[in-house]
Coordinates of C-alpha atoms in Angstrom, one line a residue:
X78 CA 21.4 22.9 -19.8
X79 CA 22.4 19.4 -18.8
X80 CA 26.0 20.0 -19.4
X81 CA 26.1 23.1 -17.3
X82 CA 24.2 21.3 -14.6
X83 CA 26.6 18.4 -14.7
X84 CA 30.0 20.2 -15.1
X85 CA 29.3 23.7 -14.0
X86 CA 29.7 26.8 -16.2
X87 CA 33.4 27.3 -16.0
X88 CA 34.1 23.6 -16.9
X89 CA 31.6 23.5 -19.7
X90 CA 33.2 24.1 -23.1
X91 CA 31.5 25.0 -26.4
X92 CA 32.8 21.5 -27.6
X93 CA 30.9 19.8 -24.7
X94 CA 27.7 21.5 -25.6
X95 CA 28.1 20.7 -29.3
X96 CA 28.7 17.0 -28.5
X97 CA 25.7 16.9 -26.2
X98 CA 23.4 18.6 -28.8
X99 CA 24.9 16.6 -31.7
X100 CA 25.8 19.8 -33.6
X101 CA 29.0 21.2 -35.0
X102 CA 31.0 24.2 -33.6
X103 CA 29.9 26.2 -36.7
X104 CA 26.2 25.4 -35.9
X105 CA 26.8 26.6 -32.3
X106 CA 28.3 29.9 -33.5
X107 CA 25.5 30.4 -36.0
X108 CA 23.1 30.5 -33.1
X109 CA 25.3 32.0 -30.3
X110 CA 28.1 34.6 -30.4
X111 CA 29.6 33.2 -27.3
X112 CA 29.4 30.7 -24.5
X113 CA 27.9 33.6 -22.3
X114 CA 25.2 34.2 -24.9
X115 CA 24.4 30.5 -24.9
X116 CA 24.1 30.5 -21.1
X117 CA 21.7 33.5 -21.1
X118 CA 19.6 31.6 -23.7
X119 CA 19.7 28.5 -21.5
X120 CA 18.5 30.7 -18.5
X121 CA 15.6 32.0 -20.6
X122 CA 14.7 28.5 -21.8
X123 CA 14.9 27.2 -18.1
X124 CA 12.6 29.9 -17.0
X125 CA 10.0 29.1 -19.7
X126 CA 10.2 25.3 -19.2
X127 CA 10.1 25.4 -15.4
X128 CA 7.5 28.1 -15.3
X129 CA 5.2 25.9 -17.3
X130 CA 6.0 22.9 -15.2
X131 CA 4.9 24.7 -12.0
X132 CA 2.0 26.5 -13.7
X133 CA 0.6 23.0 -14.6
X134 CA 1.4 21.3 -11.3
X135 CA -1.4 19.7 -9.4
X136 CA -1.2 21.9 -6.3
X137 CA -2.7 24.8 -8.3
X138 CA -6.0 22.9 -8.4
X139 CA -6.4 23.4 -4.6
X140 CA -9.0 26.0 -3.8
X141 CA -7.5 26.8 -0.4
X142 CA -4.2 29.0 -0.7
X143 CA -2.6 27.3 2.4
X144 CA -3.1 23.8 0.6
X145 CA -1.5 25.4 -2.6
X146 CA 1.5 26.7 -0.6
X147 CA 2.0 23.3 1.1
X148 CA 1.3 21.5 -2.1
X149 CA 4.0 23.6 -3.8
X150 CA 6.5 22.5 -1.2
X151 CA 5.3 18.8 -1.5
X152 CA 5.7 19.1 -5.3
X153 CA 9.3 20.4 -4.9
X154 CA 10.1 17.5 -2.7
X155 CA 8.6 15.0 -5.2
X156 CA 10.7 16.4 -8.0
X157 CA 13.8 16.7 -5.9
X158 CA 14.9 13.1 -6.1
X159 CA 17.1 11.5 -8.6
X160 CA 20.4 12.1 -10.4
X161 CA 21.8 15.5 -9.2
X162 CA 22.4 17.0 -12.7
X163 CA 18.7 16.3 -13.5
X164 CA 17.1 17.7 -10.3
X165 CA 19.2 20.7 -9.3
X166 CA 18.6 24.2 -10.6
X167 CA 20.3 25.5 -13.6
X168 CA 20.0 29.1 -12.2
X169 CA 21.5 28.1 -8.9
X170 CA 24.4 26.3 -10.5
X171 CA 25.1 29.1 -12.8
X172 CA 24.9 31.9 -10.3
X173 CA 27.2 30.3 -7.8
X174 CA 29.9 30.4 -10.4
X175 CA 29.3 33.5 -12.1
X176 CA 28.1 36.1 -9.6
X177 CA 31.3 38.1 -9.7
X178 CA 32.8 37.3 -13.1
X179 CA 29.7 37.3 -15.4
X180 CA 27.3 39.9 -14.2
X181 CA 24.8 39.4 -17.1
X182 CA 24.4 35.8 -16.2
X183 CA 24.2 36.6 -12.4
X184 CA 21.5 39.1 -13.2
X185 CA 19.5 36.8 -15.4
X186 CA 19.7 34.0 -12.8
X187 CA 18.6 36.4 -10.0
X188 CA 15.7 37.7 -12.1
X189 CA 14.6 34.0 -12.7
X190 CA 14.8 33.1 -9.1
X191 CA 13.0 36.2 -8.0
X192 CA 10.3 35.9 -10.6
X193 CA 9.6 32.3 -9.3
X194 CA 9.5 33.5 -5.7
X195 CA 7.1 36.2 -6.8
X196 CA 4.6 33.6 -8.0
X197 CA 5.0 31.6 -4.8
X198 CA 4.5 34.7 -2.7
X199 CA 1.0 35.3 -4.1
X200 CA -0.3 32.1 -2.7
X201 CA 1.6 32.8 0.6
X202 CA 0.1 36.2 0.8
X203 CA -3.4 34.7 0.3
X204 CA -2.8 32.0 2.9
X205 CA -1.5 34.5 5.4
X206 CA -4.6 36.7 4.9
X207 CA -6.8 33.8 5.8
X208 CA -4.7 31.8 8.5
X209 CA -2.3 34.4 9.9
X210 CA -3.5 37.8 9.2
X211 CA -1.8 39.3 12.4
X212 CA 1.6 37.7 11.9
X213 CA 4.4 39.9 11.2
X214 CA 6.2 37.9 8.6
X215 CA 6.3 39.0 4.9
X216 CA 5.1 36.6 2.3
X217 CA 7.6 37.8 -0.2
X218 CA 10.5 37.2 2.3
X219 CA 9.1 33.8 3.1
X220 CA 8.9 33.0 -0.7
X221 CA 12.5 34.0 -1.0
X222 CA 13.4 31.8 2.0
X223 CA 11.8 28.8 0.3
X224 CA 14.2 29.4 -2.7
X225 CA 17.2 29.9 -0.4
X226 CA 16.3 26.6 1.4
X227 CA 16.0 24.7 -2.0
X228 CA 19.1 26.2 -3.4
X229 CA 21.0 25.5 -0.3
X230 CA 19.7 21.9 -0.3
X231 CA 20.9 21.5 -3.8
X232 CA 24.4 22.7 -2.8
X233 CA 24.5 20.2 0.2
X234 CA 23.4 17.3 -2.1
X235 CA 26.3 18.2 -4.5
X236 CA 28.7 18.4 -1.6
X237 CA 27.6 15.1 -0.3
X238 CA 27.0 13.5 -3.7
X239 CA 23.6 12.3 -2.5
X240 CA 20.1 13.7 -3.0
X241 CA 18.7 12.5 0.3
X242 CA 19.5 15.8 2.2
X243 CA 17.3 17.6 -0.3
X244 CA 14.2 15.8 1.1
X245 CA 15.3 16.5 4.6
X246 CA 15.6 20.1 4.1
X247 CA 12.3 20.4 2.3
X248 CA 10.6 18.5 5.1
X249 CA 11.8 21.1 7.5
X250 CA 10.9 23.9 5.3
X251 CA 7.3 22.5 5.0
X252 CA 7.0 22.2 8.8
X253 CA 8.2 25.7 9.2
X254 CA 5.7 27.1 6.6
X255 CA 2.8 24.9 8.0
X256 CA 3.5 26.3 11.5
X257 CA 3.5 29.9 10.1
X258 CA 0.2 29.2 8.5
X259 CA -1.4 27.5 11.5
X260 CA -1.4 24.1 9.9
X261 CA 1.2 22.4 12.1
X262 CA 1.0 19.2 10.3
X263 CA 4.0 16.9 9.9
X264 CA 5.6 17.0 6.4
X265 CA 3.8 14.9 3.8
X266 CA 7.0 13.0 3.0
X267 CA 8.4 12.8 6.6
X268 CA 11.2 10.3 7.0
X269 CA 12.3 8.9 10.4
X270 CA 15.9 8.5 9.2
X271 CA 18.5 11.1 9.9
X272 CA 20.5 12.7 7.2

């Protein structure tokens, strides 16, 4: 996963993966028939690991669904700082490169992003029911918007070679979601500096 997140799918070779894992090429092909099969396994592993990370995150302990939604965004901001290959999304990295040329990888990444958005949408729906029942926005679409904002922030960070833009984008996302849910509070990590 780290090699793909660092180099991208196309530039990653089987030799790169073997060197990072400390295994021989023969060992690699004992486990995977191809680089594509390895990428699909990486996507499945990523979904399991990140699913567990988010499932155990502190924001889930909030009784109020609006606090869970805003806590989720705050959590994303907290984990969105550091070396870009360590904080960016494997699925976003893969799908940007493979969406036309490797349909199985694209589909697996799309399914993973959508599944995560579905979980986020549950809290958004509960918060909407309490705080904005008459609003005409769709919690599922808002959950997908959060994912689009995060993935876009990762792309901008890669383009700039700097993770600071991730925090700025998440701050604006948080303010938008807070406004939709009637909270209107400033982002928890608001920074006065401009990107």
